[in-house]
Amino acid sequence: MGDTHRGARGIFGVAHSKHRPMMFSFCPVRGDEWPSGSDDSDEDFDVKKCNDFSYPDNGEDLIVNPTKNTRKRLKNNAKLKRRKTKKKKKDSRKRKGSDHCTSKNGQKRKRKRLDSSEEYHVQAAAGTENESTDDMCSWDRLPVLILHKIFHFCVQEDGAVPFLLRMSRVCRTWNEAAKSPLLWRHVNLDQHAIKIKEEKRYKVLSWLMDNRFSKLEELNLSHWSRLHHSSLEKLLEKCPTIRKINLTGCIKLNSASISSLVESLPGLASVDLTSMSLPGQCLPTNVSLLWDKKGSQLEELVLSGNRLQRWPKLFDSVLNIPNSMPKLTLLDLSNCSFTSSSVVIFPVEAFQFSCPNLETLCLAGCSMTGSRSDPQELNDSKGFPRLKQLSFPIVRQNHHSPWQQQDLLQRLLKTSEKLQLLDIRGHSSFTSEFSQNLSCTNVEYLYIGQGDQNMLKLCEKWSHSLIVLDMSDVIVEDEMAISNVLPSLAKLKQLDLSGTDIEDSALRLVFQSCPALTELNLTRCRNISRGMKQCFKDQRLQELSAKLIQP
């Protein structure tokens, strides 16, 4: 092939054209990607035949030896394309000229430039397509309103930090969108989740208070062990819109801090004071101001891990008034210790009158017994009809008799038909009538670890709805007691049998009766084969199932 053809055509025999810079590319970038190598090795290539081909610009198939009608149609298409090109150039010149207008003295003055969002909507409404269309649709040129909506979905679960801080460094437009106070309503500054150096922590908090927290509603300051009253007071003065605040582990706060919470936050609805008191010290007694003055609007109250004084007189101001905390849905007293005495009385009916809409009650690790009530008070009590979760496990067997604990649980669950989670690990020696007296019908999460054989009747009662079942260290007299419960657990997904006397034959029954099982804990099981005393999940669980079921 001659040199003239090499410079003008590529290996496909197609002439170079500034209107058709490329024919095919996996990476569509601008530029000439025509092959420029030699065609001497192409034995079937014939330059003369290239003149018989027609290469339309409208994406149609290539035509060999076109007919008269075909040539006419191609010519008309080319004319139409030239007209469109001229019209686009004319519209582009008009738009450029419209940026200037003539004043009264005949001088040209530049018209105010539209911002990126307005320019985007103007071009979209006019239906114009110019060379900057790709740039207008790029991420850095998106309208601020669109970016704001995208950021809103991203901060709903994890909060504004660190997501918005990172997004503000991308470009000026993203920085402008991330400044919106509406995106900074939920901020999680938990020291375990957000790693901030001690010397920079309070500088960051001060900057956020001045620049971002004008509409803050939820704030988590968990494990800020050096947060003092002065810093908290300054925060509350600048952020009076806070509704939920978490002060877990803030051991430097005092009674004045609790008073500031009550006085500075008019819309306070959720307070978490977990482990705020040092070991051996008590939570300030003025903590009662939270429900004395905010009881009508409190939704969540968490006092777990503290040492409380004057129990249950601490709640006398609200317990004596029916429906005094109508919006309270969460009450957490787990792992609390009390100075009154070793025997702690829980006023069941009084709390049921004051908090009728309670949904979650946590009494884990508390050595409690029910208060004495006359028959009339028991009949008038409506219980907790909306209770969904009750957590009342005990770490070790306390000195209360089993019938006292059974009576307390029955009174707590008197009308709780919507109960979904029941955690009573460590309780034992309940009578067989315990399961029959409960009004719950669809419990999904049941924890009866360290119980006895009578607890297995709860599994039979809720076998149609159980999803998670913990039977770890259950003590049974009959070896077949556990095996008799398994066949009815069709919806079960997680099963904990650690520390039980289950055997290989019962394990086969587990896989045959629980098709939805995804997790099985067999640690410390004494009567199963070696190599199986571990926790199985996903793929390893399927392999164990195939090993046991195979003939």
Short mmCIF file of N, CA, C and O in Angstrom, two decimals, residues 53-142:
data_model
loop_
_atom_site.label_atom_id
_atom_site.label_comp_id
_atom_site.label_asym_id
_atom_site.label_seq_id
_atom_site.Cartn_x
_atom_site.Cartn_y
_atom_site.Cartn_z
N PHE A 53 -17.80 2.20 -0.45
CA PHE A 53 -18.49 2.21 0.84
C PHE A 53 -19.02 3.60 1.15
O PHE A 53 -18.46 4.61 0.72
N SER A 54 -20.12 3.60 1.88
CA SER A 54 -20.70 4.87 2.36
C SER A 54 -20.74 4.83 3.87
O SER A 54 -21.21 3.86 4.44
N TYR A 55 -20.23 5.85 4.55
CA TYR A 55 -20.13 5.87 5.99
C TYR A 55 -21.04 6.97 6.53
O TYR A 55 -20.66 8.12 6.63
N PRO A 56 -22.27 6.61 6.81
CA PRO A 56 -23.22 7.62 7.30
C PRO A 56 -22.85 8.10 8.70
O PRO A 56 -22.31 7.35 9.49
N ASP A 57 -23.16 9.35 9.01
CA ASP A 57 -22.86 9.93 10.30
C ASP A 57 -24.00 9.79 11.29
O ASP A 57 -23.89 10.23 12.42
N ASN A 58 -25.13 9.23 10.87
CA ASN A 58 -26.28 9.13 11.76
C ASN A 58 -26.37 7.78 12.44
O ASN A 58 -27.41 7.43 12.97
N GLY A 59 -25.32 6.98 12.46
CA GLY A 59 -25.34 5.71 13.18
C GLY A 59 -25.97 4.57 12.41
O GLY A 59 -26.16 3.49 12.94
N GLU A 60 -26.32 4.75 11.08
CA GLU A 60 -26.93 3.66 10.33
C GLU A 60 -25.87 2.67 9.87
O GLU A 60 -24.66 2.92 9.94
N ASP A 61 -26.31 1.51 9.43
CA ASP A 61 -25.39 0.46 8.98
C ASP A 61 -24.66 0.91 7.71
O ASP A 61 -25.16 1.69 6.89
N LEU A 62 -23.44 0.40 7.53
CA LEU A 62 -22.67 0.70 6.32
C LEU A 62 -23.33 0.07 5.10
O LEU A 62 -23.87 -1.03 5.16
N ILE A 63 -23.28 0.78 3.98
CA ILE A 63 -23.97 0.34 2.75
C ILE A 63 -22.94 0.20 1.64
O ILE A 63 -22.12 1.09 1.40
N VAL A 64 -22.96 -0.92 0.98
CA VAL A 64 -22.07 -1.18 -0.15
C VAL A 64 -22.84 -0.91 -1.45
O VAL A 64 -23.97 -1.37 -1.61
N ASN A 65 -22.21 -0.13 -2.38
CA ASN A 65 -22.84 0.21 -3.65
C ASN A 65 -24.27 0.74 -3.45
O ASN A 65 -25.25 0.09 -3.80
N PRO A 66 -24.41 1.88 -2.82
CA PRO A 66 -25.76 2.39 -2.54
C PRO A 66 -26.53 2.69 -3.83
O PRO A 66 -25.97 3.13 -4.83
N THR A 67 -27.84 2.49 -3.75
CA THR A 67 -28.71 2.79 -4.88
C THR A 67 -29.00 4.28 -4.93
O THR A 67 -28.59 5.05 -4.06
N LYS A 68 -29.78 4.68 -5.96
CA LYS A 68 -30.09 6.10 -6.14
C LYS A 68 -30.92 6.63 -4.98
O LYS A 68 -30.67 7.72 -4.45
N ASN A 69 -31.92 5.86 -4.53
CA ASN A 69 -32.77 6.29 -3.40
C ASN A 69 -31.98 6.38 -2.11
O ASN A 69 -32.19 7.28 -1.29
N THR A 70 -31.07 5.42 -1.95
CA THR A 70 -30.26 5.44 -0.73
C THR A 70 -29.36 6.65 -0.69
O THR A 70 -29.22 7.33 0.33
N ARG A 71 -28.74 6.98 -1.84
CA ARG A 71 -27.87 8.17 -1.89
C ARG A 71 -28.66 9.44 -1.61
O ARG A 71 -28.22 10.35 -0.93
N LYS A 72 -29.91 9.48 -2.14
CA LYS A 72 -30.76 10.66 -1.92
C LYS A 72 -31.12 10.80 -0.44
O LYS A 72 -31.09 11.90 0.13
N ARG A 73 -31.43 9.67 0.20
CA ARG A 73 -31.79 9.72 1.61
C ARG A 73 -30.60 10.14 2.46
O ARG A 73 -30.74 10.94 3.40
N LEU A 74 -29.42 9.63 2.16
CA LEU A 74 -28.23 10.03 2.90
C LEU A 74 -27.92 11.51 2.73
O LEU A 74 -27.51 12.19 3.67
N LYS A 75 -28.16 12.02 1.51
CA LYS A 75 -27.91 13.43 1.27
C LYS A 75 -28.87 14.30 2.07
O LYS A 75 -28.49 15.33 2.65
N ASN A 76 -30.13 13.88 2.14
CA ASN A 76 -31.11 14.65 2.92
C ASN A 76 -30.76 14.64 4.41
O ASN A 76 -30.93 15.65 5.11
N ASN A 77 -30.30 13.48 4.89
CA ASN A 77 -29.89 13.40 6.29
C ASN A 77 -28.71 14.33 6.58
O ASN A 77 -28.65 14.97 7.64
N ALA A 78 -27.79 14.42 5.67
CA ALA A 78 -26.64 15.31 5.85
C ALA A 78 -27.08 16.77 5.88
O ALA A 78 -26.60 17.56 6.68
N LYS A 79 -28.04 17.13 5.00
CA LYS A 79 -28.55 18.50 5.00
C LYS A 79 -29.24 18.84 6.32
O LYS A 79 -29.05 19.91 6.89
N LEU A 80 -30.04 17.87 6.81
CA LEU A 80 -30.75 18.09 8.06
C LEU A 80 -29.78 18.27 9.21
O LEU A 80 -29.98 19.11 10.11
N LYS A 81 -28.72 17.51 9.20
CA LYS A 81 -27.73 17.63 10.26
C LYS A 81 -27.02 18.98 10.20
O LYS A 81 -26.75 19.60 11.24
N ARG A 82 -26.72 19.46 8.99
CA ARG A 82 -26.06 20.77 8.87
C ARG A 82 -26.97 21.89 9.37
O ARG A 82 -26.52 22.84 10.01
N ARG A 83 -28.28 21.75 9.11
CA ARG A 83 -29.22 22.76 9.60
C ARG A 83 -29.25 22.80 11.12
O ARG A 83 -29.28 23.88 11.74
N LYS A 84 -29.28 21.62 11.74
CA LYS A 84 -29.28 21.58 13.20
C LYS A 84 -28.02 22.19 13.78
O LYS A 84 -28.05 22.89 14.80
N THR A 85 -26.87 21.92 13.13
CA THR A 85 -25.61 22.48 13.61
C THR A 85 -25.61 23.99 13.53
O THR A 85 -25.18 24.68 14.46
N LYS A 86 -26.12 24.54 12.41
CA LYS A 86 -26.19 25.99 12.27
C LYS A 86 -27.11 26.62 13.32
O LYS A 86 -26.82 27.67 13.88
N LYS A 87 -28.23 25.91 13.60
CA LYS A 87 -29.17 26.44 14.58
C LYS A 87 -28.56 26.46 15.97
O LYS A 87 -28.75 27.41 16.75
N LYS A 88 -27.80 25.42 16.31
CA LYS A 88 -27.14 25.38 17.60
C LYS A 88 -26.13 26.51 17.74
O LYS A 88 -26.05 27.17 18.79
N LYS A 89 -25.34 26.76 16.68
CA LYS A 89 -24.36 27.84 16.73
C LYS A 89 -25.05 29.20 16.87
O LYS A 89 -24.60 30.07 17.62
N LYS A 90 -26.18 29.36 16.18
CA LYS A 90 -26.91 30.62 16.25
C LYS A 90 -27.47 30.85 17.64
O LYS A 90 -27.38 31.96 18.20
N ASP A 91 -28.04 29.78 18.24
CA ASP A 91 -28.57 29.89 19.61
C ASP A 91 -27.46 30.16 20.61
O ASP A 91 -27.64 30.93 21.57
N SER A 92 -26.29 29.57 20.38
CA SER A 92 -25.16 29.80 21.27
C SER A 92 -24.70 31.24 21.22
O SER A 92 -24.41 31.85 22.25
N ARG A 93 -24.67 31.84 20.00
CA ARG A 93 -24.28 33.25 19.88
C ARG A 93 -25.29 34.17 20.57
O ARG A 93 -24.94 35.16 21.19
N LYS A 94 -26.59 33.79 20.47
CA LYS A 94 -27.62 34.60 21.12
C LYS A 94 -27.45 34.57 22.63
O LYS A 94 -27.62 35.60 23.31
N ARG A 95 -27.15 33.41 23.18
CA ARG A 95 -26.99 33.30 24.62
C ARG A 95 -25.78 34.08 25.11
O ARG A 95 -25.79 34.71 26.16
N LYS A 96 -24.71 34.03 24.34
CA LYS A 96 -23.52 34.80 24.72
C LYS A 96 -23.80 36.29 24.67
O LYS A 96 -23.35 37.07 25.51
N GLY A 97 -24.57 36.72 23.67
CA GLY A 97 -24.90 38.14 23.56
C GLY A 97 -25.87 38.62 24.61
O GLY A 97 -25.92 39.81 24.94
N SER A 98 -26.67 37.70 25.16
CA SER A 98 -27.66 38.08 26.16
C SER A 98 -27.05 38.37 27.51
O SER A 98 -27.72 38.89 28.40
N ASP A 99 -25.74 38.01 27.70
CA ASP A 99 -25.09 38.31 28.98
C ASP A 99 -24.83 39.80 29.13
O ASP A 99 -24.48 40.26 30.22
N HIS A 100 -24.96 40.55 28.05
CA HIS A 100 -24.73 41.99 28.11
C HIS A 100 -25.99 42.71 27.65
O HIS A 100 -26.70 42.23 26.76
N CYS A 101 -26.30 43.80 28.25
CA CYS A 101 -27.42 44.62 27.82
C CYS A 101 -26.98 46.08 27.79
O CYS A 101 -26.01 46.47 28.44
N THR A 102 -27.65 46.89 27.06
CA THR A 102 -27.25 48.27 26.86
C THR A 102 -27.95 49.17 27.85
O THR A 102 -29.15 49.07 28.06
N SER A 103 -27.20 50.03 28.48
CA SER A 103 -27.76 50.97 29.43
C SER A 103 -28.27 52.20 28.71
O SER A 103 -28.22 52.31 27.48
N LYS A 104 -28.76 53.19 29.47
CA LYS A 104 -29.33 54.38 28.86
C LYS A 104 -28.28 55.19 28.12
O LYS A 104 -28.58 55.80 27.08
N ASN A 105 -27.06 55.23 28.58
CA ASN A 105 -26.02 56.02 27.93
C ASN A 105 -25.34 55.26 26.81
O ASN A 105 -24.33 55.70 26.30
N GLY A 106 -25.87 54.09 26.44
CA GLY A 106 -25.34 53.36 25.30
C GLY A 106 -24.20 52.44 25.63
O GLY A 106 -23.73 51.70 24.76
N GLN A 107 -23.74 52.44 26.88
CA GLN A 107 -22.65 51.55 27.25
C GLN A 107 -23.18 50.18 27.64
O GLN A 107 -24.30 50.07 28.11
N LYS A 108 -22.36 49.19 27.39
CA LYS A 108 -22.73 47.82 27.73
C LYS A 108 -22.37 47.54 29.18
O LYS A 108 -21.28 47.85 29.63
N ARG A 109 -23.31 46.99 29.88
CA ARG A 109 -23.05 46.56 31.24
C ARG A 109 -23.34 45.07 31.35
O ARG A 109 -24.30 44.58 30.75
N LYS A 110 -22.55 44.37 32.13
CA LYS A 110 -22.69 42.92 32.24
C LYS A 110 -23.86 42.58 33.14
O LYS A 110 -24.01 43.14 34.22
N ARG A 111 -24.70 41.71 32.65
CA ARG A 111 -25.86 41.27 33.42
C ARG A 111 -25.42 40.36 34.56
O ARG A 111 -24.42 39.67 34.46
N LYS A 112 -26.18 40.36 35.66
CA LYS A 112 -25.83 39.56 36.84
C LYS A 112 -25.79 38.08 36.47
O LYS A 112 -26.71 37.55 35.88
N ARG A 113 -24.70 37.45 36.86
CA ARG A 113 -24.52 36.05 36.52
C ARG A 113 -25.39 35.17 37.40
O ARG A 113 -25.49 35.36 38.62
N LEU A 114 -26.04 34.21 36.76
CA LEU A 114 -26.87 33.27 37.51
C LEU A 114 -25.99 32.28 38.24
O LEU A 114 -24.89 31.95 37.78
N ASP A 115 -26.45 31.83 39.39
CA ASP A 115 -25.70 30.79 40.08
C ASP A 115 -25.91 29.45 39.38
O ASP A 115 -26.71 29.32 38.46
N SER A 116 -25.19 28.44 39.85
CA SER A 116 -25.19 27.15 39.15
C SER A 116 -26.57 26.51 39.12
O SER A 116 -26.98 25.93 38.12
N SER A 117 -27.34 26.63 40.21
CA SER A 117 -28.65 25.99 40.25
C SER A 117 -29.63 26.68 39.31
O SER A 117 -30.38 26.04 38.57
N GLU A 118 -29.63 28.05 39.28
CA GLU A 118 -30.54 28.77 38.39
C GLU A 118 -30.18 28.54 36.93
O GLU A 118 -31.04 28.34 36.08
N GLU A 119 -28.87 28.54 36.62
CA GLU A 119 -28.44 28.31 35.25
C GLU A 119 -28.84 26.92 34.78
O GLU A 119 -29.27 26.72 33.65
N TYR A 120 -28.75 25.95 35.70
CA TYR A 120 -29.13 24.58 35.36
C TYR A 120 -30.62 24.50 35.02
O TYR A 120 -31.01 23.90 34.03
N HIS A 121 -31.47 25.13 35.84
CA HIS A 121 -32.91 25.06 35.60
C HIS A 121 -33.31 25.85 34.35
O HIS A 121 -34.23 25.45 33.63
N VAL A 122 -32.62 26.97 34.08
CA VAL A 122 -32.94 27.75 32.87
C VAL A 122 -32.64 26.94 31.62
O VAL A 122 -33.43 26.86 30.68
N GLN A 123 -31.50 26.29 31.58
CA GLN A 123 -31.15 25.49 30.41
C GLN A 123 -32.06 24.28 30.27
O GLN A 123 -32.42 23.88 29.18
N ALA A 124 -32.44 23.68 31.40
CA ALA A 124 -33.33 22.52 31.33
C ALA A 124 -34.70 22.93 30.80
O ALA A 124 -35.33 22.20 30.03
N ALA A 125 -35.20 24.10 31.22
CA ALA A 125 -36.51 24.56 30.75
C ALA A 125 -36.47 24.92 29.28
O ALA A 125 -37.43 24.70 28.54
N ALA A 126 -35.39 25.51 28.82
CA ALA A 126 -35.30 25.90 27.42
C ALA A 126 -34.98 24.72 26.51
O ALA A 126 -35.13 24.80 25.30
N GLY A 127 -34.54 23.60 27.09
CA GLY A 127 -34.23 22.42 26.28
C GLY A 127 -32.98 22.58 25.47
O GLY A 127 -32.83 21.98 24.41
N THR A 128 -32.06 23.44 25.90
CA THR A 128 -30.85 23.70 25.13
C THR A 128 -29.82 22.63 25.40
O THR A 128 -29.74 22.07 26.50
N GLU A 129 -29.00 22.38 24.41
CA GLU A 129 -27.91 21.41 24.52
C GLU A 129 -26.68 22.05 23.91
O GLU A 129 -26.65 22.31 22.70
N ASN A 130 -25.72 22.36 24.71
CA ASN A 130 -24.50 22.97 24.20
C ASN A 130 -23.30 22.18 24.69
O ASN A 130 -23.43 21.12 25.28
N GLU A 131 -22.16 22.75 24.47
CA GLU A 131 -20.94 22.02 24.78
C GLU A 131 -20.72 21.86 26.28
O GLU A 131 -20.00 20.99 26.71
N SER A 132 -21.38 22.69 27.11
CA SER A 132 -21.16 22.63 28.55
C SER A 132 -22.16 21.73 29.26
O SER A 132 -22.23 21.75 30.48
N THR A 133 -22.95 20.96 28.50
CA THR A 133 -23.96 20.11 29.13
C THR A 133 -23.32 19.08 30.04
O THR A 133 -23.80 18.82 31.15
N ASP A 134 -22.23 18.48 29.61
CA ASP A 134 -21.55 17.47 30.43
C ASP A 134 -21.03 18.09 31.73
O ASP A 134 -21.10 17.48 32.80
N ASP A 135 -20.51 19.32 31.63
CA ASP A 135 -20.00 19.97 32.83
C ASP A 135 -21.12 20.31 33.80
O ASP A 135 -20.95 20.23 35.01
N MET A 136 -22.30 20.71 33.25
CA MET A 136 -23.42 21.07 34.13
C MET A 136 -23.94 19.87 34.89
O MET A 136 -24.49 20.01 35.97
N CYS A 137 -23.82 18.67 34.36
CA CYS A 137 -24.35 17.46 35.00
C CYS A 137 -23.31 16.77 35.87
O CYS A 137 -23.59 15.72 36.43
N SER A 138 -22.10 17.31 35.97
CA SER A 138 -21.08 16.67 36.78
C SER A 138 -21.37 16.90 38.26
O SER A 138 -22.14 17.79 38.64
N TRP A 139 -20.71 16.11 39.11
CA TRP A 139 -21.00 16.17 40.55
C TRP A 139 -20.67 17.53 41.15
O TRP A 139 -21.35 17.99 42.06
N ASP A 140 -19.61 18.16 40.66
CA ASP A 140 -19.23 19.43 41.27
C ASP A 140 -20.09 20.60 40.81
O ASP A 140 -19.96 21.71 41.33
N ARG A 141 -21.00 20.37 39.85
CA ARG A 141 -21.88 21.44 39.38
C ARG A 141 -23.35 21.15 39.66
O ARG A 141 -24.23 21.83 39.13
N LEU A 142 -23.61 20.13 40.49
CA LEU A 142 -25.00 19.85 40.85
C LEU A 142 -25.57 21.01 41.66
O LEU A 142 -24.86 21.65 42.43
#
